[in-house]
XYZ file of N, CA and C in Angstrom:
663
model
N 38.733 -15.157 -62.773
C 38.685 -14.328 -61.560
C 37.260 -14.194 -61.046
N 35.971 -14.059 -62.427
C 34.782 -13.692 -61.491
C 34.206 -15.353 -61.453
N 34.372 -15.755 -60.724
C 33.401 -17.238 -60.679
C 32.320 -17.526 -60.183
N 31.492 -17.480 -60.864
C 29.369 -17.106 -60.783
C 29.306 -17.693 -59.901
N 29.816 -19.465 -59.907
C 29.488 -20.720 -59.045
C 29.375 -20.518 -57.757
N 30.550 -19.628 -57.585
C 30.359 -18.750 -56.036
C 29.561 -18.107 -55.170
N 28.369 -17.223 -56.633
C 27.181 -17.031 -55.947
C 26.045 -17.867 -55.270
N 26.115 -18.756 -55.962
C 24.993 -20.175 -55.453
C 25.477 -19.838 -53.770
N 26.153 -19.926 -53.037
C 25.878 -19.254 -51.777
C 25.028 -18.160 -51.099
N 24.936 -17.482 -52.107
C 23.824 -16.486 -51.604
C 22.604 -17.010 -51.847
N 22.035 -18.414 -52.668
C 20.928 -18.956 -52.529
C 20.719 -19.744 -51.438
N 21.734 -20.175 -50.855
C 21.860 -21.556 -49.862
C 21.718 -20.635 -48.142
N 21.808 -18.918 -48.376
C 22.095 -18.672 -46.617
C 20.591 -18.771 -46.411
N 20.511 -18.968 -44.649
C 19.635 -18.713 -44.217
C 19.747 -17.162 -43.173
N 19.108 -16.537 -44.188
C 19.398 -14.962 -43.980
C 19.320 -14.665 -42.813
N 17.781 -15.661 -41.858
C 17.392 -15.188 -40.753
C 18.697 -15.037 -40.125
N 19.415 -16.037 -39.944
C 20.519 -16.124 -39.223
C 21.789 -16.128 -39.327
N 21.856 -15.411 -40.468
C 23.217 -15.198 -41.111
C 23.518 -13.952 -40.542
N 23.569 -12.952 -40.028
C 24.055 -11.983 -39.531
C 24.646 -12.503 -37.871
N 23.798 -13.572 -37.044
C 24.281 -14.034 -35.771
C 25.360 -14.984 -35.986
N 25.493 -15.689 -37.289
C 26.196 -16.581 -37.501
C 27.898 -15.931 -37.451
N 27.829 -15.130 -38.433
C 28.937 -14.756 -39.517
C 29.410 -13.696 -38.373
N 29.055 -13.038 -37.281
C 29.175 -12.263 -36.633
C 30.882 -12.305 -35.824
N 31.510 -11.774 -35.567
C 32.834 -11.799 -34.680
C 33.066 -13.139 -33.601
N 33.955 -14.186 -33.678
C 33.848 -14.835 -32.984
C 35.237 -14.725 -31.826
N 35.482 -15.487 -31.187
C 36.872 -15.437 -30.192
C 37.809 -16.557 -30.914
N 37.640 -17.696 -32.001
C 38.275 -18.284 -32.507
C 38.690 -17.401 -34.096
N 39.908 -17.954 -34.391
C 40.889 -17.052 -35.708
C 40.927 -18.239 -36.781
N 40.750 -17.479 -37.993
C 41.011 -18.519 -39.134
C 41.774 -17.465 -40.283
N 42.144 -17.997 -41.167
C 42.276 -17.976 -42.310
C 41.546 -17.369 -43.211
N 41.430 -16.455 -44.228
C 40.518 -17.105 -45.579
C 41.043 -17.350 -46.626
N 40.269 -18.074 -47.033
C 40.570 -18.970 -48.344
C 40.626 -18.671 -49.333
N 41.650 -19.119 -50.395
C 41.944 -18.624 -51.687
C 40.385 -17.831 -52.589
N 39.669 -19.070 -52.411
C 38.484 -18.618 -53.197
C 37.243 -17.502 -52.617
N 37.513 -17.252 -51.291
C 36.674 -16.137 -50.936
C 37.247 -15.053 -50.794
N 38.896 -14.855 -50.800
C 39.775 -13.725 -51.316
C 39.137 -13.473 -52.406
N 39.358 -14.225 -53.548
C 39.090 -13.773 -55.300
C 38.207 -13.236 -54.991
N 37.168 -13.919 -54.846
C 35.517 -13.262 -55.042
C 35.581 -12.031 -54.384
N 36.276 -11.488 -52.835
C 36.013 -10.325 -52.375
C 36.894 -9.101 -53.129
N 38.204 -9.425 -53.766
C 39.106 -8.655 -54.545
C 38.425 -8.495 -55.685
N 37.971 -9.455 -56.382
C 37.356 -9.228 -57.927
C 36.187 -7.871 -57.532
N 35.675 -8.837 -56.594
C 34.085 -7.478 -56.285
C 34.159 -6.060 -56.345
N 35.363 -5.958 -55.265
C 35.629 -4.753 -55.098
C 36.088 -4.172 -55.918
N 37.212 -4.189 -56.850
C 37.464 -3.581 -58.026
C 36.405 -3.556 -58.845
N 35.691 -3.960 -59.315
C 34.360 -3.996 -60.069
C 33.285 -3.047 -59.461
N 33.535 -3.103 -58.017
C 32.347 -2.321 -57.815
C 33.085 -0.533 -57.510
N 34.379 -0.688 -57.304
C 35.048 0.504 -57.559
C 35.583 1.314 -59.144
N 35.119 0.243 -59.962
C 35.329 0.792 -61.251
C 34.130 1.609 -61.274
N 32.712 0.604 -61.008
C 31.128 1.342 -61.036
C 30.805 2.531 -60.676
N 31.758 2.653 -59.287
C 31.166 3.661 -58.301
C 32.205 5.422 -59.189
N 33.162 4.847 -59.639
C 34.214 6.236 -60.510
C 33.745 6.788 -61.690
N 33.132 5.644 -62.252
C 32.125 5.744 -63.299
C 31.017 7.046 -63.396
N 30.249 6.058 -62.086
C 28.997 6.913 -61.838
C 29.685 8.310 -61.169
N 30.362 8.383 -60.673
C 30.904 10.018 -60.201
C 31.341 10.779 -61.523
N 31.892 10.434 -62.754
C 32.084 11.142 -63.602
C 31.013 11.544 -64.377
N 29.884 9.939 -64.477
C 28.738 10.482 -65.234
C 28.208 11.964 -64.265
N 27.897 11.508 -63.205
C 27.408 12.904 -62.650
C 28.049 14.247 -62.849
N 29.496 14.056 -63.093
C 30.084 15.363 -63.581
C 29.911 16.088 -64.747
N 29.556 14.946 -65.135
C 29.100 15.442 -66.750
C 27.852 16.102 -66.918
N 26.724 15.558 -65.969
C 25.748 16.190 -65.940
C 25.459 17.758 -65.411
N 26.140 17.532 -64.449
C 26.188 18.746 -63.861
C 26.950 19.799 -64.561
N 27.991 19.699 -65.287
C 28.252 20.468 -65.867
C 27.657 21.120 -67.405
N 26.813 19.863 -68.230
C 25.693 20.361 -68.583
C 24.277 21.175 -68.519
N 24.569 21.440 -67.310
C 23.030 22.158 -66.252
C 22.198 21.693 -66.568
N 22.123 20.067 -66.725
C 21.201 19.189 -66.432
C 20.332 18.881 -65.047
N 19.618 19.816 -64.801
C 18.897 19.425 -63.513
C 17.803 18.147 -62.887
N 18.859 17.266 -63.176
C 18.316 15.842 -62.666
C 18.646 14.896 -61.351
N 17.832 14.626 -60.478
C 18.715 13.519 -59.580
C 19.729 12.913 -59.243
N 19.739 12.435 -60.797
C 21.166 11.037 -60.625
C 22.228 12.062 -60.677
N 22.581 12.875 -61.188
C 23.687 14.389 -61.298
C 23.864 14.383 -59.876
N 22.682 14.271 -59.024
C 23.515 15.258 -57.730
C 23.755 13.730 -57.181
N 23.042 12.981 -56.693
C 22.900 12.049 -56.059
C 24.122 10.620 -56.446
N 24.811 11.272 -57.385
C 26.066 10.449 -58.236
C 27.143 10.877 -57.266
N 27.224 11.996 -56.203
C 28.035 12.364 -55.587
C 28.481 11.588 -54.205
N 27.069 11.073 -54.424
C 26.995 10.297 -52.780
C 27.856 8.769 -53.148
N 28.614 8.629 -54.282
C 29.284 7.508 -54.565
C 30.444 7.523 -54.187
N 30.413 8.628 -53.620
C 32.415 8.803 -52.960
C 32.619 8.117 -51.957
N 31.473 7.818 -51.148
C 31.062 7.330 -49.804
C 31.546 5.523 -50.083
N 30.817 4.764 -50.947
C 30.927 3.500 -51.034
C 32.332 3.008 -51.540
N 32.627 4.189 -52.589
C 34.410 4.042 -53.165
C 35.167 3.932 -52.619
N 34.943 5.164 -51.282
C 35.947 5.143 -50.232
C 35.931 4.052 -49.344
N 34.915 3.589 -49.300
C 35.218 2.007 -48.348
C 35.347 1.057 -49.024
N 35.057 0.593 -50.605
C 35.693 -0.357 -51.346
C 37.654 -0.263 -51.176
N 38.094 0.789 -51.117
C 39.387 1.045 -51.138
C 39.797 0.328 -49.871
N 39.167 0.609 -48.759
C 39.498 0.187 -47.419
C 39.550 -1.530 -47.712
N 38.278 -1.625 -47.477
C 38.085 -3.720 -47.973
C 39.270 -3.811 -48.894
N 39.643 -3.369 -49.982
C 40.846 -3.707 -50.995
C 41.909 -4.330 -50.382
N 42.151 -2.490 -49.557
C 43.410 -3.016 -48.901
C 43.473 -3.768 -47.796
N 42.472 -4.212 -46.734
C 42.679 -4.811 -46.023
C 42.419 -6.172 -46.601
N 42.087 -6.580 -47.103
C 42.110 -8.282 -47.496
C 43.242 -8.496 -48.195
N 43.714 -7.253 -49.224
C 45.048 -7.737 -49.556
C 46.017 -7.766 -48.954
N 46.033 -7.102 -48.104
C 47.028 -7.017 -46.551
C 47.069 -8.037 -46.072
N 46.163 -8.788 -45.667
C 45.844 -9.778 -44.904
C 46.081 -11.311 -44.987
N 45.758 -11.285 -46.604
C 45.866 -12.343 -47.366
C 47.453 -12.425 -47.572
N 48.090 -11.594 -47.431
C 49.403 -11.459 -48.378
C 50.441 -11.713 -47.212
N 50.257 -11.036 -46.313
C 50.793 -11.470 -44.172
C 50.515 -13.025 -44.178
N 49.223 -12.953 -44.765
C 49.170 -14.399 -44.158
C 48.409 -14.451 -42.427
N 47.565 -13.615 -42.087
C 47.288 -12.654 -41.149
C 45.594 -13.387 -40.750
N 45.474 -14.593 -39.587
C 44.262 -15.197 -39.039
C 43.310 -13.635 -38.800
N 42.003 -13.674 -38.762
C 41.299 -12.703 -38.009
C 40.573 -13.577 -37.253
N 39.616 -12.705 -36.744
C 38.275 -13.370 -36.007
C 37.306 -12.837 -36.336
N 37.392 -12.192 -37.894
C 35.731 -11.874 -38.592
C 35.647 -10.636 -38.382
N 35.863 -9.933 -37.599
C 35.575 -8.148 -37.386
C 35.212 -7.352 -38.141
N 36.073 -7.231 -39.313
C 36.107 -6.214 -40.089
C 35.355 -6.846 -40.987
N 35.496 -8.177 -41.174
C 34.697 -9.328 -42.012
C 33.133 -9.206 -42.006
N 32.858 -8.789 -40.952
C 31.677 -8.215 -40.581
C 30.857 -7.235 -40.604
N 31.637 -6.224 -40.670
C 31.665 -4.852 -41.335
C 31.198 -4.571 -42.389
N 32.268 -6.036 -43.455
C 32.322 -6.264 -45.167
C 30.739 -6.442 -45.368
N 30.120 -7.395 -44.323
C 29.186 -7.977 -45.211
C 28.000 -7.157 -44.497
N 27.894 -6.633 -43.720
C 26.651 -5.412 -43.762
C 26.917 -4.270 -44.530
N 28.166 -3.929 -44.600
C 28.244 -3.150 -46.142
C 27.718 -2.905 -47.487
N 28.354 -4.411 -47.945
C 27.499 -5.003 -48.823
C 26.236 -5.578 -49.141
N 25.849 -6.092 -48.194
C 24.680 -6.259 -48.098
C 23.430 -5.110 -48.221
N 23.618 -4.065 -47.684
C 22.856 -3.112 -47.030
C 22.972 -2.153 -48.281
N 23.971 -2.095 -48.661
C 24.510 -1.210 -50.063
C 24.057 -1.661 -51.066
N 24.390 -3.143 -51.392
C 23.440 -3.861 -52.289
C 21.928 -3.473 -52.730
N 21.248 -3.603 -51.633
C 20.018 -2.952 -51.605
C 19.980 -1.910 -52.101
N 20.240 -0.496 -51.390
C 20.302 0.589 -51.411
C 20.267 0.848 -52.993
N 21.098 0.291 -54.198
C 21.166 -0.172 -55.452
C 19.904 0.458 -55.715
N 18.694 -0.452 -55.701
C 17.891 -1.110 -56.501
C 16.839 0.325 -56.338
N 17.305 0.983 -55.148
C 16.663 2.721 -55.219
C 17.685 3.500 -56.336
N 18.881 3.111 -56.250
C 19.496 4.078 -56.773
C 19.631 3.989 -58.284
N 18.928 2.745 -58.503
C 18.619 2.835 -60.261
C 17.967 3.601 -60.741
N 16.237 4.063 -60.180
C 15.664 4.859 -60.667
C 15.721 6.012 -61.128
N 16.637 6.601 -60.496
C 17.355 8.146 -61.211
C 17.084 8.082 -62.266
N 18.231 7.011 -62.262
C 19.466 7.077 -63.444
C 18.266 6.488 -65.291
N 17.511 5.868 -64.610
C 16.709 5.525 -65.254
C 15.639 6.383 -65.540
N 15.403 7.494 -65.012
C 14.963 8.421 -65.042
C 15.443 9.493 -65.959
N 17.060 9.507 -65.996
C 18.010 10.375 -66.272
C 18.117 10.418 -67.787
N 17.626 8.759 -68.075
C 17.437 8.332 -69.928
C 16.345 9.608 -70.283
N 15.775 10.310 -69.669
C 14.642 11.241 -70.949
C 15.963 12.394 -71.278
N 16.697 13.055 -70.607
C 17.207 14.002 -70.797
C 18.423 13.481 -71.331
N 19.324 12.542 -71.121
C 20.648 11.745 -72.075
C 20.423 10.459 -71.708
N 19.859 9.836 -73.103
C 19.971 8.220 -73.246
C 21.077 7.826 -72.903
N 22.088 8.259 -73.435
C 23.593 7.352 -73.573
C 23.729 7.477 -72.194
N 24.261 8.962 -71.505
C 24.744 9.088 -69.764
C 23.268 8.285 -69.099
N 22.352 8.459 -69.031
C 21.433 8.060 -68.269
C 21.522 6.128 -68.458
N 21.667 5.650 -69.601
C 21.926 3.981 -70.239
C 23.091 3.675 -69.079
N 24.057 4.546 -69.440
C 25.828 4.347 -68.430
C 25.838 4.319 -67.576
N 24.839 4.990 -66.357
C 24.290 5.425 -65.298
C 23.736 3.860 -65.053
N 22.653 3.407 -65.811
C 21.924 2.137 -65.168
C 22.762 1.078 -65.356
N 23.556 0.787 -66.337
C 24.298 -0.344 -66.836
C 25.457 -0.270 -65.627
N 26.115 0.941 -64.754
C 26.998 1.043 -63.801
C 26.095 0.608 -62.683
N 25.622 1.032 -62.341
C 24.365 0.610 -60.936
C 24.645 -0.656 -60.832
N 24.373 -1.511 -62.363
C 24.447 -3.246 -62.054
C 25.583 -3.660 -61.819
N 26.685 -2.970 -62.654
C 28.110 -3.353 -62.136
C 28.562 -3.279 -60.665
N 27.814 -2.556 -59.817
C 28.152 -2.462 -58.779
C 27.683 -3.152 -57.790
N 26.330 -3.417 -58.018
C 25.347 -4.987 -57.949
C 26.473 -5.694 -58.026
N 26.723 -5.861 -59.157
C 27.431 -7.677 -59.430
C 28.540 -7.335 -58.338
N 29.315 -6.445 -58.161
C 30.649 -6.496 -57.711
C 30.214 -6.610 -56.272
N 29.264 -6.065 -55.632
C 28.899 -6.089 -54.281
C 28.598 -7.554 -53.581
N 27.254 -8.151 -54.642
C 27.338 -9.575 -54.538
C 28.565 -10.672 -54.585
N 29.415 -10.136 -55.386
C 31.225 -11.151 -55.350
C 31.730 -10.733 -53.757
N 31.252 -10.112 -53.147
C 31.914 -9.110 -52.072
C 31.374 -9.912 -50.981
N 30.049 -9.434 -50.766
C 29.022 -10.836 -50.286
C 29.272 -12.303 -50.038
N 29.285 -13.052 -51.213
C 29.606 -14.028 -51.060
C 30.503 -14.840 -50.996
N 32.073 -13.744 -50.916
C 33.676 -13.909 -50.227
C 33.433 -13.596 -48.821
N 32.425 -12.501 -47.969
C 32.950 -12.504 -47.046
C 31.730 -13.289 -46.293
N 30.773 -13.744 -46.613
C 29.787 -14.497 -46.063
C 30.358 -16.065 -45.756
N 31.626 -16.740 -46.835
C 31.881 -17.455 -46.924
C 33.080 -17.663 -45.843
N 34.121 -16.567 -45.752
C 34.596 -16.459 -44.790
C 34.269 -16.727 -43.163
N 32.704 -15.986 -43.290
C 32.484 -15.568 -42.247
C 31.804 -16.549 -41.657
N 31.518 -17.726 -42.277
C 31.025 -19.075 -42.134
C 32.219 -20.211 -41.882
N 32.928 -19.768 -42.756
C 34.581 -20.832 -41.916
C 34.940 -20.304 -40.534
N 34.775 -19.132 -40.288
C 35.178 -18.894 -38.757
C 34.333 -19.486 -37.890
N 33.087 -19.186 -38.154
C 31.375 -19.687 -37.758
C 31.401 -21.405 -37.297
N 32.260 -22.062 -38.044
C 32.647 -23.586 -38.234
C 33.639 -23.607 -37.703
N 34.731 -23.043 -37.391
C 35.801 -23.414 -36.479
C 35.251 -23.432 -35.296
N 34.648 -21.804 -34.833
C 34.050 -21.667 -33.136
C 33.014 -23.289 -32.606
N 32.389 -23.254 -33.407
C 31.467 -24.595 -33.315
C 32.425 -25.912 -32.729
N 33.616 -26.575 -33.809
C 34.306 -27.373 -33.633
C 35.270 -26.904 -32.350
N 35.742 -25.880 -31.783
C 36.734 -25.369 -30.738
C 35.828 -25.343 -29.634
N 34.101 -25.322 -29.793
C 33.431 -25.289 -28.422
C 32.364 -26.364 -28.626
N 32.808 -27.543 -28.942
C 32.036 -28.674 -29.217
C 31.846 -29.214 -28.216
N 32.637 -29.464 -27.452
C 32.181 -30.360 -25.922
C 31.386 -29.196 -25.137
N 31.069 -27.984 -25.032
C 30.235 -26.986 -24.474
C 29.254 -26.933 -25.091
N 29.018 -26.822 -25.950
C 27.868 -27.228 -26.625
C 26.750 -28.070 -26.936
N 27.820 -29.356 -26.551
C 27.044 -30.734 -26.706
C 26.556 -30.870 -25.166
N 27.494 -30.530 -23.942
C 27.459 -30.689 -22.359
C 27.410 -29.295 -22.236
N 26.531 -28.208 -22.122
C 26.277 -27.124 -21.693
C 26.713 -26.911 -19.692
N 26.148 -27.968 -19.142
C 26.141 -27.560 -17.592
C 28.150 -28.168 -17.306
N 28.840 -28.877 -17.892
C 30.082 -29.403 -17.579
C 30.892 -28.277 -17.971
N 31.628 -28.067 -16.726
C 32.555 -26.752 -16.544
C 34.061 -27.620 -16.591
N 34.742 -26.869 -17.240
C 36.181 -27.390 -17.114
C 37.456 -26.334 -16.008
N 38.097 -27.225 -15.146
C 38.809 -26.616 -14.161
C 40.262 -26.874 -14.372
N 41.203 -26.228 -14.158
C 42.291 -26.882 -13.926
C 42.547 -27.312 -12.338
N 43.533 -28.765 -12.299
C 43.619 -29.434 -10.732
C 45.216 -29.006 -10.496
N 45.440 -28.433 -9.384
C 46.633 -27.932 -8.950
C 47.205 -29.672 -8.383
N 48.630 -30.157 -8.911
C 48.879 -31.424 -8.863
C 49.417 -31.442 -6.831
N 49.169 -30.551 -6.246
C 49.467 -30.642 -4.834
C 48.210 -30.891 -3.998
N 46.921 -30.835 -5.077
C 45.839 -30.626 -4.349
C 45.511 -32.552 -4.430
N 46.238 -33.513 -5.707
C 45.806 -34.709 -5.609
C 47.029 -35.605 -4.691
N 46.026 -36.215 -3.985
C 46.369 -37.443 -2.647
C 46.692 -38.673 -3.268
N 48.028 -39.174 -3.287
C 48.395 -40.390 -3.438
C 47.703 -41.433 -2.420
N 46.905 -41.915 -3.140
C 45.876 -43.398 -2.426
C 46.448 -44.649 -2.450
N 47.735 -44.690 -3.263
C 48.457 -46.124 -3.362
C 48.465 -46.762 -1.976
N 49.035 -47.732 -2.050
C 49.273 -49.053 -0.791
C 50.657 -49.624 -1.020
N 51.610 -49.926 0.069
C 52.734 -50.900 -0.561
C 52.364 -52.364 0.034
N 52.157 -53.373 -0.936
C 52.136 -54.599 0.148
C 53.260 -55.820 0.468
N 53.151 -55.934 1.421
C 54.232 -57.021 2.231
C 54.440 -58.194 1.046
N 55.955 -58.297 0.730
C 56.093 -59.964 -0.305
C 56.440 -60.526 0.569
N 55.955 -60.716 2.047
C 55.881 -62.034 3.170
C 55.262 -62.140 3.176
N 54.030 -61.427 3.967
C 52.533 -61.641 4.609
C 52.032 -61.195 4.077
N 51.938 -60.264 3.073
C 50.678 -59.705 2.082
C 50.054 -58.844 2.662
N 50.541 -58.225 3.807
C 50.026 -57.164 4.752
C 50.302 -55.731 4.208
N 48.442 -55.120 3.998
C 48.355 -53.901 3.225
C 49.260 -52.772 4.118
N 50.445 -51.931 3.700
C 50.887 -51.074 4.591
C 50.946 -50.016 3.546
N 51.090 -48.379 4.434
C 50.664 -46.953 3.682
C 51.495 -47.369 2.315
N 51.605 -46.098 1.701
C 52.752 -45.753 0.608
C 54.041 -45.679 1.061
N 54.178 -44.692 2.143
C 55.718 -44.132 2.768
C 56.117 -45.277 3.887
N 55.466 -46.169 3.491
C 56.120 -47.285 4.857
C 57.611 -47.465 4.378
N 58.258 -47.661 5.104
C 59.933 -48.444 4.721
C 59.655 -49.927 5.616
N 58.590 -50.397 6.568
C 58.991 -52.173 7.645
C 57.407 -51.859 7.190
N 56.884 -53.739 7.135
C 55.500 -54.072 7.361
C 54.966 -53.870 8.531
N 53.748 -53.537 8.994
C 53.102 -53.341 9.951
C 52.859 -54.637 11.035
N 53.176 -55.636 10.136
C 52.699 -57.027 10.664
C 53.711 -58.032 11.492
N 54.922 -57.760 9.522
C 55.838 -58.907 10.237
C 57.412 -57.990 10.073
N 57.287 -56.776 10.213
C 58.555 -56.210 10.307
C 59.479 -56.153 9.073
N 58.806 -56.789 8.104
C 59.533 -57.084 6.863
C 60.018 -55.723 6.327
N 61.693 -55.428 5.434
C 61.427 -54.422 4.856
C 60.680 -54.180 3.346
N 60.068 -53.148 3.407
C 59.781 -53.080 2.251
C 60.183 -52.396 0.336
C-alpha cells in the first residue's frame, strides 16, 4: 500500500511551476489506481498522526503540564478534519468512477504541501516537550513524522493526478498551442456555393450546375 517509489516524484517537480501546472483545468480525467493508493494510504496515516497527537496533548494537559505541544496539539483537529474530507472524497470518486477537472485536487495539494511544512515548526514543541515526558514528548516527535510521511503520500497522489489532467489539457489544446493566432469557426452548410459545372457529352460546352439543355448545342443534359 505505501510505495516509496512514488515519492521520487516529489524529486522530479519543478516546484516553480507546479502550482500553475496542476492547477484546475476545463478538460476531465480520471485518477489512477496508483495515485488513489498513495493519496488513501497518506491520509489514513496522516489521520492516525494527527488523533495521536490530540490525545498526547490530552494527556498533558491533564497532567498540568504547562508546555506548548499540550496546547498547540489542539490545533490538530483542524488538519484531521480535512484528512476526513480528502478520504472521503477520493473514495467517492474513485469508487463512482467520477472524471474531475482537478478542483478539489488542488485544494489536496496546497494542503499538503503547505501543512507539510508547517510540520517542521511543529516539531519543536514536541521536542521540547522531551525535558518534562521523554516517552509523551518521543510520541509527540515520532507522530509529527508520521504525518510528514502521510502528507508527502498525499502530495505525490495528488501532484500526480494533477499532472495527468495537466497532460490531457495540453493534448485537447494542441493545435492552439502549436497555431496560437488560428481560430476555429463553424461553416453554416447554406453559407457554401456549389462552384461545380455540368459539361456537354456533344460539344464539351462548359454549362452552370442547374442547366437541364447546353448553352451551345441544345443538347440535353
Amino acid at each position: 500500500m505505501f510505495n516509496f517509489n512514488d515519492l521520487k516524484i516529489l524529486l522530479d517537480i519543478n516546484y516553480k511551476n507546479m502550482f500553475q501546472d496542476t492547477a484546475p483545468k476545463d478538460t476531465m480525467s480520471f485518477i489512477d489506481e496508483s495515485d488513489y493508493k498513495d493519496i488513501i494510504s497518506g491520509t489514513i496515516l496522516a489521520i492516525i498522526g494527527n488523533i495521536i497527537l490530540i490525545i498526547i496533548g490530552l494527556v498533558l494537559s491533564s497532567s498540568n503540564v504547562n508546555i506548548v505541544a499540550s496546547q498547540i496539539s489542539f490545533l490538530n483537529f483542524l488538519p484531521l478534519f480535512m484528512n476526513v474530507i480528502i478520504l472521503v472524497m477520493y473514495y467517492y470518486n474513485n469508487k463512482s468512477v467520477v472524471k474531475t477537472n482537478g478542483s478539489f485536487n488542488y485544494v489536496t495539494i496546497l494542503f499538503s504541501f503547505f501543512y507539510t511544512i508547517a510540520c517542521a515548526g511543529l516539531i519543536i514543541p514536541w521536542v521540547e516537550s522531551m525535558a518534562d515526558s521523554t516517552i509523551l514528548g518521543l510520541l509527540g516527535v515520532i507522530n509529527v513524522l508520521v504525518i510528514v510521511l502521510g502528507n508527502l503520500f498525499i502530495l505525490a497522489g495528488s501532484i500526480g493526478y494533477g499532472y495527468k489532467i495537466y497532460n490531457y489539457d495540453i493534448e485537447a489544446h494542441k493545435d492552439k498551442l502549436v497555431h496560437p493566432d488560428i481560430t476555429v469557426t463553424h461553416i453554416n452548410p447554406n453559407d457554401v456555393k456549389d462552384h461545380s459545372f455540368k459539361y456537354c457529352p456533344t460539344c464539351g460546352q462548359q454549362n452552370n450546375h442547374d442547366s437541364t439543355t447546353c448553352s451551345r448545342c441544345g443538347n440535353m443534359l
